[in-house]
Tab-separated table of C-alpha atoms in Angstrom:
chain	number	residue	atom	x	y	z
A	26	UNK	CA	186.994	102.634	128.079
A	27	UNK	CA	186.884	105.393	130.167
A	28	UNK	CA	186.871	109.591	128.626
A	29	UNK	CA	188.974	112.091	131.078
A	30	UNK	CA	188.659	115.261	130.289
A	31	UNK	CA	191.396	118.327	130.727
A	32	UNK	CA	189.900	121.367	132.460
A	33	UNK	CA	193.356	124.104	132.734
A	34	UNK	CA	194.079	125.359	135.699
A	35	UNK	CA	192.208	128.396	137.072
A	36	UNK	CA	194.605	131.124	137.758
A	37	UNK	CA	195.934	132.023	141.373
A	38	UNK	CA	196.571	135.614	140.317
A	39	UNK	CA	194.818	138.017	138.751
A	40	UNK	CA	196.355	141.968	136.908
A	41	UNK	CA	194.341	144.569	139.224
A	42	UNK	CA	192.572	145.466	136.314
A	43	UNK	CA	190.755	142.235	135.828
A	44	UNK	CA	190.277	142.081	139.330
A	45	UNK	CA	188.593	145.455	139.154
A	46	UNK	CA	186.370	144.322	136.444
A	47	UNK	CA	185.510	141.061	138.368
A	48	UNK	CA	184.600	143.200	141.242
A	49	UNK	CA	182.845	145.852	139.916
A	50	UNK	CA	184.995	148.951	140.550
A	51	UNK	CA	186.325	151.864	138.547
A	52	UNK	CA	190.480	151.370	138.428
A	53	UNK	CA	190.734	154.744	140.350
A	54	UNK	CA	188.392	153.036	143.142
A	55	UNK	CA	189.989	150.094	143.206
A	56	UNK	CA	193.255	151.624	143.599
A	57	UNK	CA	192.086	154.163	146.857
A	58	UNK	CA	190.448	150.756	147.894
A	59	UNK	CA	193.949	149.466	147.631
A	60	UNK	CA	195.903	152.270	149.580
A	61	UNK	CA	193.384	151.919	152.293
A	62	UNK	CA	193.623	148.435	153.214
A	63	UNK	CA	190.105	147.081	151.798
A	64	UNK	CA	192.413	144.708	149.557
A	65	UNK	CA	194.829	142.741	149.654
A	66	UNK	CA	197.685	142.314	146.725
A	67	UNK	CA	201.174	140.657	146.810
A	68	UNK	CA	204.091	141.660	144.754
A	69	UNK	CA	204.396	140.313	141.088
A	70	UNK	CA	206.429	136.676	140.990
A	71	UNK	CA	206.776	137.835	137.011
A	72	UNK	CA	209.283	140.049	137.534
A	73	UNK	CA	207.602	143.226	136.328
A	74	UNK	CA	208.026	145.120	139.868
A	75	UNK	CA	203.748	145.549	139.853
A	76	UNK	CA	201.307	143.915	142.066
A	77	UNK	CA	199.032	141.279	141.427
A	78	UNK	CA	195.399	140.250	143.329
A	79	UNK	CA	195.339	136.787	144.987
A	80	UNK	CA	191.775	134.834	143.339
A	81	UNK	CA	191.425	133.953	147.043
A	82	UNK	CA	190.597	137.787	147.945
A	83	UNK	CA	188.424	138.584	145.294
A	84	UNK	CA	185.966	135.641	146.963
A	85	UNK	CA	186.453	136.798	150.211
A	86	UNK	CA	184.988	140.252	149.002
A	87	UNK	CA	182.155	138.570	147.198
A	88	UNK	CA	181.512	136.632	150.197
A	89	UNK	CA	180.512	139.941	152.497
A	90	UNK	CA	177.422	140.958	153.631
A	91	UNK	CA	176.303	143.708	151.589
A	92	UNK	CA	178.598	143.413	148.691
A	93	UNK	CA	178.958	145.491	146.484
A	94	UNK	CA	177.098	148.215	148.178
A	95	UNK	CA	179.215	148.440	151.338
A	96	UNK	CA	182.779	148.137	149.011
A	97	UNK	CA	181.710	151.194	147.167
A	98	UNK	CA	180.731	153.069	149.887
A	99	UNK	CA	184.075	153.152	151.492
A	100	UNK	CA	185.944	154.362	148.694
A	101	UNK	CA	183.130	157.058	147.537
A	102	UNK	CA	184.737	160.189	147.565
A	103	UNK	CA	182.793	163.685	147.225
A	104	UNK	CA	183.942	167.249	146.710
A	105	UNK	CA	183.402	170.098	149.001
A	106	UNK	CA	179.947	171.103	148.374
A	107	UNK	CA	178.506	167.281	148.114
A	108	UNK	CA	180.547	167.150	151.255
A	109	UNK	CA	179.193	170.312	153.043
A	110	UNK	CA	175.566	169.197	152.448
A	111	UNK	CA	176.811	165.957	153.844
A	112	UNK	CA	177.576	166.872	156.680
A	113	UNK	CA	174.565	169.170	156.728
A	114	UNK	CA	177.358	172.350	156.941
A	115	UNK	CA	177.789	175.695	154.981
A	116	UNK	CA	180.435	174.747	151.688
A	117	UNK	CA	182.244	178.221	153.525
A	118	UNK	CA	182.745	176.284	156.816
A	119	UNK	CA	183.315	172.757	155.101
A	120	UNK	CA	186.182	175.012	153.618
A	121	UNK	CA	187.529	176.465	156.755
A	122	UNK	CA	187.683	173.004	158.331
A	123	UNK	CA	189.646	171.747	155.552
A	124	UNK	CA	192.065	174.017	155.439
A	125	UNK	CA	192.873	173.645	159.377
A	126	UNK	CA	193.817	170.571	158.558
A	127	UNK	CA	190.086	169.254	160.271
A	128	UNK	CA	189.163	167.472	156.968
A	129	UNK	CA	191.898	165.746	155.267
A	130	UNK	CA	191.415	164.923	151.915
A	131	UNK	CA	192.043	161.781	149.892
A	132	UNK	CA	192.248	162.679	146.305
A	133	UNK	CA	192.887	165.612	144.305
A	134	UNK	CA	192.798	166.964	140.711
A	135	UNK	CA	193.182	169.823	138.442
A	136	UNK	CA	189.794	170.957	136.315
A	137	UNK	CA	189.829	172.972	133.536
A	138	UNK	CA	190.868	176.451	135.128
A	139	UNK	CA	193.799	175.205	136.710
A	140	UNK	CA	191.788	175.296	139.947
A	141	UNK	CA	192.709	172.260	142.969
A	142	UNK	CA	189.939	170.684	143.311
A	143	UNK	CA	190.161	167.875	146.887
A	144	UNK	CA	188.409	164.780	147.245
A	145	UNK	CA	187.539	163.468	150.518
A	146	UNK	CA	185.947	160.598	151.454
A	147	UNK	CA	182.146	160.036	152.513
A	148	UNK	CA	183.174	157.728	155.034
A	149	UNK	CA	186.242	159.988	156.907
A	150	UNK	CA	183.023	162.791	156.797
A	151	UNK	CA	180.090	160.821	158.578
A	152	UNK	CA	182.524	159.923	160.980
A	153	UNK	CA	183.631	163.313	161.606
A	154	UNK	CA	180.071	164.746	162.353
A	155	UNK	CA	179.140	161.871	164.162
A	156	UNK	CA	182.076	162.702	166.690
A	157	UNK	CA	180.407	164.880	169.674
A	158	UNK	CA	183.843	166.234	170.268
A	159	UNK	CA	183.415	167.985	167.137
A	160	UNK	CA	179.775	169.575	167.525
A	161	UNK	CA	181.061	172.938	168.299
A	162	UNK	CA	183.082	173.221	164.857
A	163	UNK	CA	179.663	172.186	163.000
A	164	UNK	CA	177.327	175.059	164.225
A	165	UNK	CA	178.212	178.089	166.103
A	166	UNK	CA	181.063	180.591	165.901
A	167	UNK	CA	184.652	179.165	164.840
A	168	UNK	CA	186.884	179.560	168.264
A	169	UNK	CA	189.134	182.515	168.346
A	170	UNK	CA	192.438	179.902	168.111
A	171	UNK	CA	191.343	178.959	164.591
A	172	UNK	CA	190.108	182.209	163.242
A	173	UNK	CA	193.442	183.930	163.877
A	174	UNK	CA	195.166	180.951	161.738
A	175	UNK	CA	192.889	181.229	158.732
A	176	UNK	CA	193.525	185.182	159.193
A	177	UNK	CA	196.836	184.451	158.842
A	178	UNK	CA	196.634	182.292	155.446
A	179	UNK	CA	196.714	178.648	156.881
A	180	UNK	CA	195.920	176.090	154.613
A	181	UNK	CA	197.398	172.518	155.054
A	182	UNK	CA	195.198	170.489	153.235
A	183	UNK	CA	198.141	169.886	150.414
A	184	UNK	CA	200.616	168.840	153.247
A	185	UNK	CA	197.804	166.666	154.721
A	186	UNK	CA	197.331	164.847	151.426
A	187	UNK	CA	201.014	164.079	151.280
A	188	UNK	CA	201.334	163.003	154.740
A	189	UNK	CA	198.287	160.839	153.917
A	190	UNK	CA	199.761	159.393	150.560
A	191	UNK	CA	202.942	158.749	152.309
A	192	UNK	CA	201.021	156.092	154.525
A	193	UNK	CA	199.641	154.607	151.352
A	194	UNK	CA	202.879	154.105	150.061
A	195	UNK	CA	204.459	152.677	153.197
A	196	UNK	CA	201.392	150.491	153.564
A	197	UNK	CA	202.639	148.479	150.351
A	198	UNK	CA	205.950	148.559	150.776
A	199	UNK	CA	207.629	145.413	152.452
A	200	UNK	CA	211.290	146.075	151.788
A	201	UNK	CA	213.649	148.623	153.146
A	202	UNK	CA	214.689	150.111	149.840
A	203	UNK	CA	211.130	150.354	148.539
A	204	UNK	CA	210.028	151.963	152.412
A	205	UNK	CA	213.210	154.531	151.763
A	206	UNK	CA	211.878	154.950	147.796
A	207	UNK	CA	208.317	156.135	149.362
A	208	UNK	CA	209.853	159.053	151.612
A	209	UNK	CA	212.039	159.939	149.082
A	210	UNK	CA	209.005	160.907	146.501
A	211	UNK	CA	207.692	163.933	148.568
A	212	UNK	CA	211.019	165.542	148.508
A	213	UNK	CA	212.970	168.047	146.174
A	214	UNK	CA	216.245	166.074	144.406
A	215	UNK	CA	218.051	168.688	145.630
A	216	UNK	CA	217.296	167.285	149.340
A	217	UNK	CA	217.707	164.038	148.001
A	218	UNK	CA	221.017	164.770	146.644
A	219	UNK	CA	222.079	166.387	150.404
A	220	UNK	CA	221.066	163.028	152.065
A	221	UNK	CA	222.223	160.302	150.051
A	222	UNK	CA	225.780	161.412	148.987
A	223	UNK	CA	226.911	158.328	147.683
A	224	UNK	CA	226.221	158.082	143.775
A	225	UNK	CA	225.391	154.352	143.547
A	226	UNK	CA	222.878	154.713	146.692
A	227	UNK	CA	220.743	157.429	144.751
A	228	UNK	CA	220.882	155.534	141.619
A	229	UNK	CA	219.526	152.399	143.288
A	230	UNK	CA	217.245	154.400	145.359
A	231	UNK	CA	215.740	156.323	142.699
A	232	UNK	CA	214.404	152.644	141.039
A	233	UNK	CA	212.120	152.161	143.992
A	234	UNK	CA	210.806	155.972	143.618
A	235	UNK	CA	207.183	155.782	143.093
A	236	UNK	CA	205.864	158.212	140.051
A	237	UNK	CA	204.237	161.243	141.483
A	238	UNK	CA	200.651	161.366	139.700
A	239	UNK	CA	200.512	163.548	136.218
A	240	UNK	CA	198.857	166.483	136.056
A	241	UNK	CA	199.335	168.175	132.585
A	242	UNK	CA	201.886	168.672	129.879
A	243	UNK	CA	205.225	168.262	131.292
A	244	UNK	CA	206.578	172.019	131.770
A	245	UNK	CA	203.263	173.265	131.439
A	246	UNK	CA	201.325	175.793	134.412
A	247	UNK	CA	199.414	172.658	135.570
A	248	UNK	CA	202.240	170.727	135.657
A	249	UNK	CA	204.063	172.800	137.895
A	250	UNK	CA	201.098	173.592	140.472
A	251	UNK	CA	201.127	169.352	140.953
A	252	UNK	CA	204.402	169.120	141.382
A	253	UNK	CA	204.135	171.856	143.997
A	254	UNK	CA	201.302	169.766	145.689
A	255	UNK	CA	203.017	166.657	145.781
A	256	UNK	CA	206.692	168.282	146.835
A	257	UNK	CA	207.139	168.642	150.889
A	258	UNK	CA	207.607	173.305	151.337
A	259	UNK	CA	207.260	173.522	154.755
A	260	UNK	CA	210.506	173.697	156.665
A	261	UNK	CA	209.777	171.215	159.202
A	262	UNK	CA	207.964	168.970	157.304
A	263	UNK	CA	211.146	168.607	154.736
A	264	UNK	CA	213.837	168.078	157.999
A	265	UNK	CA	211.155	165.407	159.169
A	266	UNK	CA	211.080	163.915	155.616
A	267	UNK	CA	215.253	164.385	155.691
A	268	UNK	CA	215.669	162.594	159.229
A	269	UNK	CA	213.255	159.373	158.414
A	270	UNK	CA	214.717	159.230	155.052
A	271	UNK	CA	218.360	158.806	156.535
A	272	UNK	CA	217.301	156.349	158.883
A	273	UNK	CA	215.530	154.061	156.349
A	274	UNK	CA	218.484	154.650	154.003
A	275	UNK	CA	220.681	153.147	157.068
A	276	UNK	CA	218.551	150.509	157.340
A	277	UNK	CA	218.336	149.516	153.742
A	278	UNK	CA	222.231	149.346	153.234
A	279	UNK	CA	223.012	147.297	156.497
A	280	UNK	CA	220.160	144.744	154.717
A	281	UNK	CA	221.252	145.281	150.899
A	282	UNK	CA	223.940	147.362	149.771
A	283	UNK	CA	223.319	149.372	146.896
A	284	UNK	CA	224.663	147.180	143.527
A	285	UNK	CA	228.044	148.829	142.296
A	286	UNK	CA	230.231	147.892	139.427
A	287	UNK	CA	232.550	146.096	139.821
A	288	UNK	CA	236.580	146.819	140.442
A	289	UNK	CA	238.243	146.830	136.973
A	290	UNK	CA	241.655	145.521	137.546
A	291	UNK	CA	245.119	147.336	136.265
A	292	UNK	CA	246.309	146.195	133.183
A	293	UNK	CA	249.791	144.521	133.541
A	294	UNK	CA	252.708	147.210	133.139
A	295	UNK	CA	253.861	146.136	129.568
A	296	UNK	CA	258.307	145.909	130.086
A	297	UNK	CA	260.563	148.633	127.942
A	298	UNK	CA	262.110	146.496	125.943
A	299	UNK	CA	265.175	148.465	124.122
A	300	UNK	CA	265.238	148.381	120.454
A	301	UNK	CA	268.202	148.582	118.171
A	302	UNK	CA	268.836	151.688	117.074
A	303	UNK	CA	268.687	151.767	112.940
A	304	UNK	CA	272.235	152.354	111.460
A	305	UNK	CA	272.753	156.183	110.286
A	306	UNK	CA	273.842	156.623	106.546
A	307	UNK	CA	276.952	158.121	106.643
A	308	UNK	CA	277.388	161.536	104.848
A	309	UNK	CA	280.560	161.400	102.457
A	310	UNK	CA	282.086	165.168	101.924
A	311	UNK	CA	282.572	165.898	98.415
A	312	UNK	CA	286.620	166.577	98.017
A	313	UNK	CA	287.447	170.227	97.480
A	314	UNK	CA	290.389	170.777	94.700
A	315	UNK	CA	293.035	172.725	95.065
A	316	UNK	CA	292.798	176.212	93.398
A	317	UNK	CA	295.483	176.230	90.416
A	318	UNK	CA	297.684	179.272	90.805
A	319	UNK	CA	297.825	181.208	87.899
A	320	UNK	CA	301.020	182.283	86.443
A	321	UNK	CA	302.505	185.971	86.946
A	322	UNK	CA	305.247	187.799	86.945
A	323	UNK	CA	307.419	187.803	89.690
A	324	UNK	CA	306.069	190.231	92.626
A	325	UNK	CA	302.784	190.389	91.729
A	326	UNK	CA	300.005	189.802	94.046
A	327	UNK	CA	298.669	185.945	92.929
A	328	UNK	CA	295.295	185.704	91.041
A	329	UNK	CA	293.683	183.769	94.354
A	330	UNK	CA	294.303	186.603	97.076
A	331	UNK	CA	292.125	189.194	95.215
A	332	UNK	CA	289.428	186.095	94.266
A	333	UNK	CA	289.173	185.419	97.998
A	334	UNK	CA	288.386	188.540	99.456
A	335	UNK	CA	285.107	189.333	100.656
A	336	UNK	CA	283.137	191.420	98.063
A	337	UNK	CA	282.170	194.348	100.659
A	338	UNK	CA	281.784	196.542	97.453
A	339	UNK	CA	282.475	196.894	94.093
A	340	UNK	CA	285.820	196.390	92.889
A	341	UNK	CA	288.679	199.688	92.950
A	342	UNK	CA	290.048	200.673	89.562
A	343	UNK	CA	293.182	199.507	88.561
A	344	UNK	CA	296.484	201.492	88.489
A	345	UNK	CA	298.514	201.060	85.925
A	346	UNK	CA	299.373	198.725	82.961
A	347	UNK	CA	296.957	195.540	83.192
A	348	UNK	CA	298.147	192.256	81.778
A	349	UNK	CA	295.569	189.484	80.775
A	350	UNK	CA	296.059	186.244	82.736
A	351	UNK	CA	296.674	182.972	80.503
A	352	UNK	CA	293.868	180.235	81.159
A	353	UNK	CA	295.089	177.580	83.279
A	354	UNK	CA	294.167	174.841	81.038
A	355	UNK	CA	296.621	175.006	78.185
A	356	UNK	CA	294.762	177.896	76.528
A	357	UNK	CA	295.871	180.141	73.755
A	358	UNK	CA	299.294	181.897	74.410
A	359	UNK	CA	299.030	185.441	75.183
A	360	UNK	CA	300.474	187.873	72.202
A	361	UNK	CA	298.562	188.835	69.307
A	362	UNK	CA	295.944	185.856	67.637
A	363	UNK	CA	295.831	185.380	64.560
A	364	UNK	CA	293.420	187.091	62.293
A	365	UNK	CA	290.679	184.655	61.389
A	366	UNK	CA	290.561	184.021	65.618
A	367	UNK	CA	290.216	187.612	65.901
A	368	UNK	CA	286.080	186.492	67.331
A	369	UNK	CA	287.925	183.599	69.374
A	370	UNK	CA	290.258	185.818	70.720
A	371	UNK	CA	287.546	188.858	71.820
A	372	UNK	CA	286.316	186.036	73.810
A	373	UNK	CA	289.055	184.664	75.731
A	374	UNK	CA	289.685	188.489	76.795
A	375	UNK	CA	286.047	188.964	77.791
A	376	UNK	CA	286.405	186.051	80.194
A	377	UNK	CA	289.953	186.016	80.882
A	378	UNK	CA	290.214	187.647	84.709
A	379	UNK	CA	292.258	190.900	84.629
A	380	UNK	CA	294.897	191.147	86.922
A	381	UNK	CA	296.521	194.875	87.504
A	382	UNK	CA	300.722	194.527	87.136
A	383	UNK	CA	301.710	195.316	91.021
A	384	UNK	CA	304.359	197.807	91.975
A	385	UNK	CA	306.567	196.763	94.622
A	386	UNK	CA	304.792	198.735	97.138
A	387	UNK	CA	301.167	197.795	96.194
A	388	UNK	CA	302.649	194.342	95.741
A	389	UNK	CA	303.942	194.472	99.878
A	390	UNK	CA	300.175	196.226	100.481
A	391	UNK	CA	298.825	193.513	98.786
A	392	UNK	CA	300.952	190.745	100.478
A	393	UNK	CA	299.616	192.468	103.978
A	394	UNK	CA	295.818	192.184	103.030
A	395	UNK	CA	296.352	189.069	101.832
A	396	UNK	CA	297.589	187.661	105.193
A	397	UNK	CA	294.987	189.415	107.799
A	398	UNK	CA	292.189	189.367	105.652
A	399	UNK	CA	289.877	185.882	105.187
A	400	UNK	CA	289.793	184.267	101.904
A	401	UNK	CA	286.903	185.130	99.893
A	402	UNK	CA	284.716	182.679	98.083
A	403	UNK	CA	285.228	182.529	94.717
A	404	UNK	CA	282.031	181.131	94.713
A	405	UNK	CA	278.029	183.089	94.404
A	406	UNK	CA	276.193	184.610	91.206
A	407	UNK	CA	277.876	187.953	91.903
A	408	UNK	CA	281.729	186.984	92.413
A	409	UNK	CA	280.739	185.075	88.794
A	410	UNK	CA	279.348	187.823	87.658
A	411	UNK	CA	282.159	190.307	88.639
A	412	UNK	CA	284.719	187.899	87.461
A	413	UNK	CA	282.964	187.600	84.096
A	414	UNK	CA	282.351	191.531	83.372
A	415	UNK	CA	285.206	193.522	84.961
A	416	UNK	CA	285.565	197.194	85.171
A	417	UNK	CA	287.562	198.286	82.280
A	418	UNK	CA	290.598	199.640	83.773
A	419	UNK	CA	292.405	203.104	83.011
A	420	UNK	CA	295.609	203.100	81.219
């Protein structure tokens, strides 16, 4: 009987962390030897949007002559005066250089007073001073061209850096909207907002926007002075950035339009459909009765034309002998009660309605009002109250 035994599968891929462990490196060196070429990584299968090192390229840079030595010395970097002494120059002129835009740097970070301090790297310097092309800039007065820009406050060593991180980006990048995500990090949103009109476009570009590196508390002094470093300021340099960002952007949307949602569609118009009306009660008048005339003598004005006038004030005196009306409901007789009535009778006369006896001619005047003037409503707390208490008459 024969024993197998299970080895598992070694790994293609490696996180660039383990594969700067495995090699030796600092993560900050292994990601400058990244952006420069030295190695090699492909995009992330998982789905995470990072890259990944191939197995394959971590033995290929075991397997050179020299390693590790010559893989740290091209990503050393060194500051100005390790650089000046270098290349064997005053730190002033190392500065002078560098701010011509002569020495570009690679790096950069803030220290503890705020102050910029650039990185550049070992190798970019021994080349430099091994250029005889350059062997009047090392010794000797500084030509007359270049002295008259520092006088005038030149200093591109900032727009040098960008211009220099912009190839690292675009170095990684393999699709359009990831090459159109790199240009679009150096510049302001408000220039981003000029270029790419269309709202879905910026949204979808803006996912492919590398991070600018931190520097401080957001909001913070040192915060601002990066972002002023890693923003394009120079005029030209910002239409430059503007005119290759357009043309990527064209490039990227005649490849792979930018995702938008999609078209809702109308909800069908719901039909009116009419709806019986509800039945309205119907509103039954309650009958009026007809006033009962009240008995008088012949010629006088009747009971109802004086009830019905309209009380514009209070009632005139009477003229003349007044007889007491008879209640229309079967009442006591008028004439004299009898005695033990005599409280019975006080109070038929207290709410009996006087009516004045009418002489012919008040009786015509009477008749007159009574036809142009509009009956008056017997009805209202004062009428009641005038009909129950009326002015005692004169005799």
């Amino acid at each position: 009987m024969s024993a197998t035994t299970f080895s598992p599968s070694r790994p293609t891929t490696c996180t660039p962390s383990h594969a700067a462990r495995e090699l030796g490196l600092k993560r900050g060196e292994f990601d400058l030897a990244v952006h420069l070429g030295h190695i090699r990584t492909v995009p992330d299968e998982g789905g995470g949007g990072g890259r990944r090192v191939e197995r394959a390229e971590i033995d290929r840079l075991r397997a050179q002559e020299g390693y590790p030595d010559t893989l740290h010395e091209r990503v050393r970097v060194v500051g100005t005066t390790e650089g000046a002494a270098l290349m064997e120059i005053p730190a002033g002129r190392f500065t002078r250089l560098a701010r011509l835009g002569l020495l570009v740097p690679v790096k950069w970070y803030l220290n503890r007073y705020r102050a910029v301090v650039w990185l550049y790297l070992a190798e970019d310097l021994r080349d430099f001073t091994s250029a005889t092309e350059n062997a009047h800039l090392l010794k000797g007065r500084t030509p007359e061209t270049l002295r008259s820009q520092l006088e005038a406050g030149v200093d591109v060593r900032a727009r040098n850096w960008r211009g220099r991180h912009l190839g690292f980006l675009l170095r990684q990048a393999e699709e359009p909207w990831v090459r159109a995500g790199a240009v679009a990090a150096l510049l302001p949103p408000l220039e981003i907002a000029d270029v790419v009109r269309d709202p879905y476009d910026r949204a979808y570009l803006n996912r492919f926007r590398p991070a600018p590196p931190v520097q401080g508390t957001p909001g913070s002094p040192a915060a601002h002075l990066a972002e002023r470093i890693v923003t394009a300021q120079d005029t030209d340099e910002i239409e430059w950035l503007r005119g290759e960002l357009a043309h990527m952007l064209e490039e990227a949307r005649a490849l792979t339009p930018a995702p938008r949602p999609a078209a809702r569609r109308a909800a069908p118009a719901v039909r009116a459909v009419a709806r019986p009306v509800p039945p309205v009660a119907r509103t039954v008048a309650r009958p009026t009765e007809p006033a009962v005339p009240v008995p008088s003598e012949p010629g006088a004005e009747p009971a109802g034309a004086g009830a019905h006038e309209p009380l514009l004030g209070p009632p005139e005196p009477t003229r003349g002998p007044v007889t007491v009306a008879s209640r229309p409901s079967g009442g006591p007789r008028p004439g004299p009660p009898e005695a033990e009535d005599e409280s019975v009778v006080r109070a038929f006369e207290w709410h009996a309605p006087v009516v004045p006896a009418a002489t012919p001619s008040s009786a015509r005047r009477g008749n007159r009002r009574a036809e142009r003037a509009p009956a008056r409503s017997d009805r209202g707390l004062r009428g009641w109250l005038r009909r129950r208490s009326p002015r005692p008459s004169r005799v």
